[in-house]
Amino acid sequence: MTSTERLRVLIAGGGLSGLALAQGLLKDGHTCEVFERDADDSRKIGYYLHMNADGGEALRRCLPGDLFELYAQTSRRTYGRRESVVLDDQLNELSSQPHLGPPNDGDPPHTGVHRRTLRSILRARLGDSFHPGQQVTGYKETTEQVEVTLADGSTAEGDVLVGADGIRSAVRTQKLPGTTVIDAGVRGLGVFGRTPLTPELAAQLPAHLFEGVIIAADQKGSRLLIAVYRPRQRPQDAAAAIAPDLTLEPVEDYVMISCSVPPGTVIPPASQWTTSTPAMLRDAMLASVEGWHPAARALVAGVDLDSIFVIPFGFLEPAPPWAPSRVTLAGDAAHAMLPTLGLGANLALRDAAHLLDQLSAGDKPLTTAIGAYEQEMRDYVYPFMRMTMDHDRQFGGGALQGRDQGRDQGRDHRRDQGRDQAR
């Protein structure tokens, strides 16, 4: 079988890469079935996503023209600096570096999105191809097809299976059983929330906080991530004008924050949260930024308690090359990484577009096409995986590393002073 034929593709996981691939497959004349574990689409799945040209141009490849335009118009307004910026605790600039990825010179350039808005756009018009509440638990592969087993015991057959089911991927566990998942917990960042961007708050914020995705740090190791979301066009208005068959939920302007909590703070699992847990976390974040610039404290103090959630970070060790087959991987299932560089979503979308190109090219046998996608993915993504393993020290051109070194040097200096005084 060659990749030029009309394919039936099974996709495990309805995250960004799985949904983008589904859109692209339908656009190119294939059929697909997306099996998503979660039946409830209302859970907290994140807020602001930084977008670069890898992710944005992948959306251009996969989405119909009007849905791509809807993505562009609901993205945040173009900011003045296309850089990762690191500030100190008084919000003075320490360092910056250009965003990683290919040139982002489009009109308009890719900026950032509200994750639920993007997800709604990616879900649009999939109809019966999307199956919520149905998790792929395993598969059987032959030379002619692949059959997946779902959690309810039912099965489905197709020409290709794409494991896009996240860091705990059942497909990867079966295909690459030796892959190591490393739990990093909540380190530096990991408690997220949305602070409504009211006119009163906006007036308190220094102008450079609106210029990009910002991280502030102090010498104690506390971190505060700041990302303003003010769309080019309100999602509901953009949908009415560009794709009137879609309804997008309203989103008011906000600032996404992710903040440290003091060492020793006990964060219960989400299933054990009580009505007082969000306020406890807000207060812990405030304790972490004690003495910081008033605007930083205002961002934390004003967080919407209902918006707070926690992401325990984890990542994968890059897997050695594997033999290509009808079963492949995309997104976090293939290369989950720490959020250090803000690349995870972009690389997942890039996977979708590059796999789509191989499946639709028609110039080689199917498994050869899949193998070409996998090798190119490893060559491009694995260096980024290795960069993020040092966690947030890579952010902003090493400014956090410099700040941490300054803290360590200060500790050593104080220790030496103490020894001299003792003598």
Tab-separated table of C-alpha atoms in Angstrom:
chain	number	residue	atom	x	y	z
A	1	MET	CA	0.000	0.000	0.000
A	2	THR	CA	1.306	3.481	-0.852
A	3	SER	CA	0.531	6.714	0.901
A	4	THR	CA	-1.177	8.076	-2.213
A	5	GLU	CA	-4.268	5.947	-1.571
A	6	ARG	CA	-7.234	7.150	0.423
A	7	LEU	CA	-6.396	6.157	3.988
A	8	ARG	CA	-8.446	5.368	7.056
A	9	VAL	CA	-6.419	6.685	9.985
A	10	LEU	CA	-7.139	5.888	13.615
A	11	ILE	CA	-6.016	8.566	16.079
A	12	ALA	CA	-5.651	7.836	19.787
A	13	GLY	CA	-6.064	11.133	21.619
A	14	GLY	CA	-7.993	14.312	20.886
A	15	GLY	CA	-5.369	16.841	21.928
A	16	LEU	CA	-3.861	19.461	19.651
A	17	SER	CA	-1.807	17.141	17.452
A	18	GLY	CA	-4.566	14.545	17.119
A	19	LEU	CA	-7.223	17.093	16.202
A	20	ALA	CA	-4.968	19.003	13.800
A	21	LEU	CA	-4.061	15.768	12.050
A	22	ALA	CA	-7.743	14.846	11.792
A	23	GLN	CA	-8.528	18.189	10.168
A	24	GLY	CA	-5.685	17.751	7.700
A	25	LEU	CA	-6.645	14.198	6.806
A	26	LEU	CA	-10.201	15.238	6.003
A	27	LYS	CA	-8.894	18.236	4.056
A	28	ASP	CA	-6.736	15.905	1.942
A	29	GLY	CA	-9.556	13.448	1.262
A	30	HIS	CA	-8.751	10.709	3.786
A	31	THR	CA	-11.014	9.445	6.555
A	32	CYS	CA	-10.206	9.261	10.228
A	33	GLU	CA	-11.519	8.321	13.646
A	34	VAL	CA	-10.366	10.224	16.754
A	35	PHE	CA	-10.732	8.389	20.065
A	36	GLU	CA	-10.486	10.755	23.037
A	37	ARG	CA	-10.329	9.494	26.620
A	38	ASP	CA	-12.162	12.435	28.224
A	39	ALA	CA	-15.901	12.610	27.901
A	40	ASP	CA	-15.984	16.013	29.638
A	41	ASP	CA	-14.610	18.822	27.506
A	42	SER	CA	-15.076	21.474	30.207
A	43	ARG	CA	-12.167	20.566	32.470
A	44	LYS	CA	-9.295	22.991	32.965
A	45	ILE	CA	-6.787	22.224	30.212
A	46	GLY	CA	-4.701	25.373	30.244
A	47	TYR	CA	-5.143	28.932	29.083
A	48	TYR	CA	-2.605	30.846	27.027
A	49	LEU	CA	-0.419	29.044	24.472
A	50	HIS	CA	2.570	30.748	22.866
A	51	MET	CA	2.576	30.092	19.126
A	52	ASN	CA	5.562	30.238	16.789
A	53	ALA	CA	5.867	29.570	13.075
A	54	ASP	CA	6.247	25.806	13.604
A	55	GLY	CA	2.820	25.581	15.182
A	56	GLY	CA	1.143	28.364	13.237
A	57	GLU	CA	2.241	27.172	9.818
A	58	ALA	CA	1.238	23.630	10.761
A	59	LEU	CA	-2.256	24.968	11.394
A	60	ARG	CA	-2.198	26.630	7.975
A	61	ARG	CA	-1.370	23.233	6.436
A	62	CYS	CA	-3.981	21.269	8.345
A	63	LEU	CA	-6.984	23.587	8.657
A	64	PRO	CA	-9.444	24.705	5.994
A	65	GLY	CA	-8.851	28.327	5.025
A	66	ASP	CA	-11.657	29.850	7.068
A	67	LEU	CA	-10.712	27.953	10.230
A	68	PHE	CA	-7.089	29.039	9.858
A	69	GLU	CA	-8.236	32.643	9.519
A	70	LEU	CA	-10.369	32.170	12.619
A	71	TYR	CA	-7.302	30.960	14.509
A	72	ALA	CA	-5.314	33.999	13.337
A	73	GLN	CA	-7.976	36.519	14.283
A	74	THR	CA	-8.598	35.032	17.735
A	75	SER	CA	-4.859	35.018	18.496
A	76	ARG	CA	-3.496	37.701	20.790
A	77	ARG	CA	-2.618	41.065	19.332
A	78	THR	CA	0.802	41.344	17.744
A	79	TYR	CA	3.301	42.269	20.423
A	80	GLY	CA	6.232	44.597	20.091
A	81	ARG	CA	9.013	42.115	20.827
A	82	ARG	CA	9.289	38.568	19.499
A	83	GLU	CA	11.538	37.477	22.296
A	84	SER	CA	11.566	35.512	25.529
A	85	VAL	CA	12.162	38.114	28.236
A	86	VAL	CA	13.354	37.579	31.801
A	87	LEU	CA	12.813	40.209	34.502
A	88	ASP	CA	13.910	40.516	38.105
A	89	ASP	CA	11.471	40.715	41.008
A	90	GLN	CA	11.126	44.482	40.517
A	91	LEU	CA	10.255	43.822	36.862
A	92	ASN	CA	13.496	45.199	35.489
A	93	GLU	CA	14.815	43.373	32.431
A	94	LEU	CA	17.629	40.891	32.972
A	95	SER	CA	17.933	39.270	29.577
A	96	SER	CA	16.118	38.268	26.412
A	97	GLN	CA	16.534	36.006	23.426
A	98	PRO	CA	14.636	35.629	20.141
A	99	HIS	CA	11.956	32.958	20.180
A	100	LEU	CA	13.160	29.605	18.918
A	101	GLY	CA	11.775	28.214	15.711
A	102	PRO	CA	11.657	29.302	12.065
A	103	PRO	CA	11.145	32.950	11.010
A	104	ASN	CA	7.770	34.320	12.071
A	105	ASP	CA	7.307	37.099	9.528
A	106	GLY	CA	3.734	36.522	8.393
A	107	ASP	CA	1.095	39.242	8.266
A	108	PRO	CA	-0.079	38.900	10.918
A	109	PRO	CA	2.652	36.919	12.701
A	110	HIS	CA	1.820	34.025	14.991
A	111	THR	CA	1.557	35.176	18.603
A	112	GLY	CA	-0.499	33.188	21.095
A	113	VAL	CA	-3.945	31.714	21.563
A	114	HIS	CA	-6.488	30.885	24.200
A	115	ARG	CA	-6.168	27.124	24.367
A	116	ARG	CA	-9.899	26.354	24.592
A	117	THR	CA	-10.585	28.609	21.616
A	118	LEU	CA	-7.967	26.806	19.544
A	119	ARG	CA	-9.316	23.454	20.656
A	120	SER	CA	-12.837	24.459	19.615
A	121	ILE	CA	-11.542	25.476	16.190
A	122	LEU	CA	-9.713	22.160	15.831
A	123	ARG	CA	-12.836	20.252	16.881
A	124	ALA	CA	-15.007	22.056	14.344
A	125	ARG	CA	-16.781	19.982	11.701
A	126	LEU	CA	-15.233	16.660	12.706
A	127	GLY	CA	-18.734	15.325	13.338
A	128	ASP	CA	-18.931	11.569	13.778
A	129	SER	CA	-15.175	11.233	13.298
A	130	PHE	CA	-14.654	12.411	16.901
A	131	HIS	CA	-15.426	9.965	19.725
A	132	PRO	CA	-15.232	11.470	23.227
A	133	GLY	CA	-15.133	9.164	26.223
A	134	GLN	CA	-13.490	6.347	24.220
A	135	GLN	CA	-9.916	5.524	25.165
A	136	VAL	CA	-7.583	3.381	23.098
A	137	THR	CA	-6.041	0.781	25.411
A	138	GLY	CA	-4.091	-1.325	22.919
A	139	TYR	CA	-3.759	-2.459	19.333
A	140	LYS	CA	-2.993	-5.380	17.030
A	141	GLU	CA	-1.019	-4.825	13.858
A	142	THR	CA	-0.749	-6.939	10.712
A	143	THR	CA	0.881	-6.281	7.362
A	144	GLU	CA	-2.525	-5.190	6.019
A	145	GLN	CA	-4.124	-3.145	8.819
A	146	VAL	CA	-4.139	-2.164	12.477
A	147	GLU	CA	-6.946	-2.824	14.955
A	148	VAL	CA	-7.371	-0.828	18.158
A	149	THR	CA	-9.107	-1.982	21.310
A	150	LEU	CA	-11.087	0.589	23.287
A	151	ALA	CA	-11.676	0.732	27.020
A	152	ASP	CA	-15.225	-0.593	26.613
A	153	GLY	CA	-13.944	-3.663	24.768
A	154	SER	CA	-15.012	-2.569	21.300
A	155	THR	CA	-12.581	-2.406	18.379
A	156	ALA	CA	-11.938	-0.349	15.264
A	157	GLU	CA	-9.823	-1.041	12.194
A	158	GLY	CA	-7.772	1.227	9.973
A	159	ASP	CA	-4.714	1.530	7.775
A	160	VAL	CA	-2.674	3.579	10.264
A	161	LEU	CA	-2.760	4.205	14.009
A	162	VAL	CA	-1.374	7.457	15.387
A	163	GLY	CA	-0.700	7.552	19.112
A	164	ALA	CA	-1.377	11.170	20.047
A	165	ASP	CA	-2.530	10.240	23.544
A	166	GLY	CA	-0.094	12.214	25.670
A	167	ILE	CA	2.792	11.488	27.977
A	168	ARG	CA	1.085	8.390	29.433
A	169	SER	CA	0.317	7.072	25.957
A	170	ALA	CA	-1.072	3.551	25.830
A	171	VAL	CA	0.041	3.309	22.205
A	172	ARG	CA	3.637	4.259	23.029
A	173	THR	CA	3.678	1.941	26.049
A	174	GLN	CA	2.940	-0.968	23.719
A	175	LYS	CA	5.107	0.176	20.797
A	176	LEU	CA	8.119	1.420	22.784
A	177	PRO	CA	7.868	-0.277	26.175
A	178	GLY	CA	11.333	0.825	27.279
A	179	THR	CA	10.633	4.565	27.100
A	180	THR	CA	11.218	6.285	30.434
A	181	VAL	CA	8.707	8.816	31.815
A	182	ILE	CA	10.296	11.158	34.349
A	183	ASP	CA	8.027	12.941	36.813
A	184	ALA	CA	9.301	16.425	37.661
A	185	GLY	CA	6.422	17.490	39.920
A	186	VAL	CA	5.770	21.189	40.503
A	187	ARG	CA	9.161	22.885	40.170
A	188	GLY	CA	9.448	26.657	40.048
A	189	LEU	CA	6.262	26.915	37.991
A	190	GLY	CA	3.239	24.680	37.856
A	191	VAL	CA	0.381	26.479	39.632
A	192	PHE	CA	-1.614	28.263	36.925
A	193	GLY	CA	-4.463	30.733	36.911
A	194	ARG	CA	-6.112	33.598	35.049
A	195	THR	CA	-6.237	37.150	36.323
A	196	PRO	CA	-8.945	39.296	34.645
A	197	LEU	CA	-7.304	42.178	32.801
A	198	THR	CA	-9.510	44.986	34.066
A	199	PRO	CA	-8.761	48.613	33.156
A	200	GLU	CA	-7.664	49.158	36.754
A	201	LEU	CA	-5.165	46.297	36.617
A	202	ALA	CA	-3.923	47.271	33.144
A	203	ALA	CA	-3.101	50.735	34.462
A	204	GLN	CA	-0.857	49.182	37.134
A	205	LEU	CA	1.171	47.024	34.750
A	206	PRO	CA	4.434	48.317	33.253
A	207	ALA	CA	4.156	48.599	29.470
A	208	HIS	CA	6.765	45.910	28.807
A	209	LEU	CA	4.543	43.239	30.399
A	210	PHE	CA	2.339	43.526	27.292
A	211	GLU	CA	5.205	42.933	24.866
A	212	GLY	CA	5.440	39.145	24.983
A	213	VAL	CA	5.567	36.120	27.265
A	214	ILE	CA	7.508	37.187	30.353
A	215	ILE	CA	9.088	35.360	33.250
A	216	ALA	CA	10.242	37.147	36.408
A	217	ALA	CA	12.588	35.628	38.960
A	218	ASP	CA	14.149	36.527	42.286
A	219	GLN	CA	17.313	35.319	43.984
A	220	LYS	CA	15.381	32.952	46.248
A	221	GLY	CA	14.329	30.869	43.256
A	222	SER	CA	10.742	32.125	42.965
A	223	ARG	CA	9.319	32.440	39.457
A	224	LEU	CA	6.326	34.235	37.946
A	225	LEU	CA	5.237	33.610	34.357
A	226	ILE	CA	3.159	36.410	32.809
A	227	ALA	CA	1.262	36.111	29.499
A	228	VAL	CA	-1.325	38.704	28.474
A	229	TYR	CA	-4.214	37.557	26.267
A	230	ARG	CA	-5.951	40.348	24.370
A	231	PRO	CA	-7.217	38.928	21.048
A	232	ARG	CA	-7.143	40.673	17.713
A	233	GLN	CA	-10.864	40.011	17.582
A	234	ARG	CA	-13.242	38.630	20.192
A	235	PRO	CA	-13.689	34.893	19.550
A	236	GLN	CA	-17.475	35.045	19.320
A	237	ASP	CA	-17.323	38.015	16.916
A	238	ALA	CA	-14.619	36.441	14.779
A	239	ALA	CA	-16.615	33.209	14.467
A	240	ALA	CA	-19.741	35.100	13.424
A	241	ALA	CA	-17.812	36.929	10.707
A	242	ILE	CA	-15.508	34.163	9.431
A	243	ALA	CA	-17.133	30.782	10.191
A	244	PRO	CA	-20.770	31.388	11.160
A	245	ASP	CA	-21.469	27.672	11.563
A	246	LEU	CA	-19.230	27.736	14.671
A	247	THR	CA	-19.973	29.102	18.103
A	248	LEU	CA	-16.956	30.061	20.186
A	249	GLU	CA	-17.330	30.764	23.886
A	250	PRO	CA	-16.667	34.367	24.922
A	251	VAL	CA	-13.240	35.092	26.385
A	252	GLU	CA	-12.509	38.337	28.181
A	253	ASP	CA	-9.014	39.824	28.321
A	254	TYR	CA	-6.836	38.178	30.959
A	255	VAL	CA	-3.305	37.581	32.132
A	256	MET	CA	-2.251	33.964	32.525
A	257	ILE	CA	0.074	33.541	35.462
A	258	SER	CA	2.062	30.620	36.742
A	259	CYS	CA	3.785	31.185	40.031
A	260	SER	CA	6.037	29.409	42.485
A	261	VAL	CA	4.847	28.379	45.915
A	262	PRO	CA	7.148	28.237	48.951
A	263	PRO	CA	9.119	25.014	49.478
A	264	GLY	CA	7.168	22.559	51.574
A	265	THR	CA	3.751	23.734	50.367
A	266	VAL	CA	1.507	20.676	50.245
A	267	ILE	CA	-0.508	20.621	47.023
A	268	PRO	CA	-3.183	17.924	47.174
A	269	PRO	CA	-4.104	15.884	44.095
A	270	ALA	CA	-6.905	17.463	42.055
A	271	SER	CA	-9.347	14.774	43.235
A	272	GLN	CA	-8.794	15.887	46.843
A	273	TRP	CA	-9.260	19.620	46.381
A	274	THR	CA	-11.779	21.343	48.621
A	275	THR	CA	-13.418	24.733	48.242
A	276	SER	CA	-10.533	26.254	50.212
A	277	THR	CA	-7.684	24.807	48.102
A	278	PRO	CA	-7.570	27.556	45.429
A	279	ALA	CA	-7.405	30.306	48.055
A	280	MET	CA	-4.645	28.416	49.860
A	281	LEU	CA	-2.661	28.236	46.618
A	282	ARG	CA	-3.262	31.926	45.874
A	283	ASP	CA	-1.953	32.809	49.342
A	284	ALA	CA	1.051	30.525	48.846
A	285	MET	CA	1.840	32.256	45.555
A	286	LEU	CA	1.563	35.640	47.273
A	287	ALA	CA	4.029	34.477	49.920
A	288	SER	CA	6.413	33.489	47.118
A	289	VAL	CA	6.390	37.014	45.656
A	290	GLU	CA	6.609	38.885	48.961
A	291	GLY	CA	8.567	42.082	48.394
A	292	TRP	CA	8.180	41.996	44.612
A	293	HIS	CA	7.018	44.902	42.432
A	294	PRO	CA	3.417	45.898	43.308
A	295	ALA	CA	2.243	45.001	39.787
A	296	ALA	CA	3.507	41.439	40.177
A	297	ARG	CA	1.700	41.088	43.475
A	298	ALA	CA	-1.465	42.589	41.963
A	299	LEU	CA	-1.415	39.922	39.242
A	300	VAL	CA	-1.273	37.168	41.856
A	301	ALA	CA	-3.708	38.775	44.294
A	302	GLY	CA	-6.322	39.283	41.569
A	303	VAL	CA	-6.278	35.746	40.188
A	304	ASP	CA	-9.700	34.193	39.626
A	305	LEU	CA	-9.811	31.433	42.229
A	306	ASP	CA	-12.026	29.265	40.011
A	307	SER	CA	-9.346	29.344	37.331
A	308	ILE	CA	-6.508	27.918	39.440
A	309	PHE	CA	-5.159	24.484	38.612
A	310	VAL	CA	-1.871	22.623	38.947
A	311	ILE	CA	0.231	20.825	36.341
A	312	PRO	CA	2.776	18.347	37.754
A	313	PHE	CA	5.406	18.412	35.026
A	314	GLY	CA	6.921	15.357	33.426
A	315	PHE	CA	9.010	14.514	30.404
A	316	LEU	CA	10.285	11.608	28.320
A	317	GLU	CA	13.793	10.428	27.695
A	318	PRO	CA	14.321	10.541	23.907
A	319	ALA	CA	13.708	7.044	22.583
A	320	PRO	CA	16.270	5.381	20.293
A	321	PRO	CA	15.161	5.005	16.648
A	322	TRP	CA	12.562	2.302	16.081
A	323	ALA	CA	11.462	0.314	13.060
A	324	PRO	CA	8.601	2.037	11.195
A	325	SER	CA	5.248	0.330	10.893
A	326	ARG	CA	1.582	1.188	10.559
A	327	VAL	CA	1.669	2.523	14.136
A	328	THR	CA	3.324	5.863	14.843
A	329	LEU	CA	3.420	8.598	17.512
A	330	ALA	CA	2.893	12.348	17.636
A	331	GLY	CA	3.043	15.158	20.166
A	332	ASP	CA	3.616	14.384	23.830
A	333	ALA	CA	3.265	10.663	23.173
A	334	ALA	CA	6.484	10.892	21.173
A	335	HIS	CA	8.411	13.698	22.881
A	336	ALA	CA	6.797	15.135	26.016
A	337	MET	CA	9.091	17.824	27.377
A	338	LEU	CA	9.201	20.393	30.140
A	339	PRO	CA	7.598	23.751	29.251
A	340	THR	CA	10.954	25.545	29.509
A	341	LEU	CA	10.998	26.828	25.935
A	342	GLY	CA	7.252	27.094	25.294
A	343	LEU	CA	7.545	24.679	22.365
A	344	GLY	CA	5.458	21.642	23.299
A	345	ALA	CA	2.232	22.658	21.550
A	346	ASN	CA	4.074	24.013	18.521
A	347	LEU	CA	6.072	20.837	18.035
A	348	ALA	CA	2.950	18.697	18.478
A	349	LEU	CA	1.201	20.664	15.726
A	350	ARG	CA	4.309	20.435	13.575
A	351	ASP	CA	4.162	16.639	13.936
A	352	ALA	CA	0.602	16.656	12.630
A	353	ALA	CA	1.495	18.669	9.532
A	354	HIS	CA	4.645	16.681	8.707
A	355	LEU	CA	2.923	13.331	9.174
A	356	LEU	CA	0.058	14.560	6.992
A	357	ASP	CA	2.527	15.552	4.272
A	358	GLN	CA	4.045	12.077	4.278
A	359	LEU	CA	0.692	10.276	4.307
A	360	SER	CA	-0.637	12.378	1.433
A	361	ALA	CA	2.507	12.604	-0.737
A	362	GLY	CA	1.984	9.317	-2.549
A	363	ASP	CA	5.619	8.928	-3.522
A	364	LYS	CA	6.600	5.952	-1.364
A	365	PRO	CA	5.169	2.879	0.390
A	366	LEU	CA	3.085	3.630	3.452
A	367	THR	CA	5.489	2.354	6.108
A	368	THR	CA	8.385	4.086	4.344
A	369	ALA	CA	6.435	7.351	4.455
A	370	ILE	CA	5.756	6.875	8.164
A	371	GLY	CA	9.428	6.083	8.777
A	372	ALA	CA	10.462	9.272	6.967
A	373	TYR	CA	8.151	11.308	9.211
A	374	GLU	CA	9.523	9.618	12.331
A	375	GLN	CA	13.181	10.181	11.450
A	376	GLU	CA	12.631	13.837	10.581
A	377	MET	CA	10.662	14.310	13.819
A	378	ARG	CA	13.471	12.817	15.888
A	379	ASP	CA	16.103	14.928	14.115
A	380	TYR	CA	14.173	18.150	14.693
A	381	VAL	CA	12.596	17.644	18.106
A	382	TYR	CA	15.119	15.658	20.137
A	383	PRO	CA	17.602	18.567	20.430
A	384	PHE	CA	14.816	20.664	21.971
A	385	MET	CA	13.970	17.832	24.370
A	386	ARG	CA	17.548	17.779	25.583
A	387	MET	CA	17.616	21.561	25.994
A	388	THR	CA	14.551	21.521	28.243
A	389	MET	CA	15.938	18.882	30.590
A	390	ASP	CA	17.707	21.629	32.509
A	391	HIS	CA	14.196	22.937	33.187
A	392	ASP	CA	13.717	26.700	33.350
A	393	ARG	CA	17.404	27.650	33.308
A	394	GLN	CA	17.321	27.742	29.487
A	395	PHE	CA	14.558	30.373	29.392
A	396	GLY	CA	15.517	33.831	28.181
A	397	GLY	CA	18.993	33.064	26.912
A	398	GLY	CA	20.253	31.693	30.195
A	399	ALA	CA	19.155	34.662	32.335
A	400	LEU	CA	17.611	32.361	34.909
A	401	GLN	CA	20.803	30.361	35.034
A	402	GLY	CA	22.729	33.576	35.613
A	403	ARG	CA	20.320	34.550	38.347
A	404	ASP	CA	20.674	31.159	40.004
A	405	GLN	CA	24.449	31.359	39.763
A	406	GLY	CA	24.339	34.801	41.357
A	407	ARG	CA	22.285	33.386	44.202
A	408	ASP	CA	24.752	30.520	44.641
A	409	GLN	CA	27.715	32.901	44.556
A	410	GLY	CA	26.033	35.130	47.112
A	411	ARG	CA	25.475	32.129	49.357
A	412	ASP	CA	29.141	31.133	48.987
A	413	HIS	CA	30.275	34.696	49.738
A	414	ARG	CA	28.159	34.855	52.888
A	415	ARG	CA	29.479	31.470	53.956
A	416	ASP	CA	33.096	32.628	53.453
A	417	GLN	CA	32.404	35.817	55.357
A	418	GLY	CA	31.068	33.773	58.228
A	419	ARG	CA	34.197	31.620	58.237
A	420	ASP	CA	36.437	34.728	58.277
A	421	GLN	CA	34.498	36.211	61.167
A	422	ALA	CA	34.751	32.927	63.059
A	423	ARG	CA	38.509	33.026	62.657
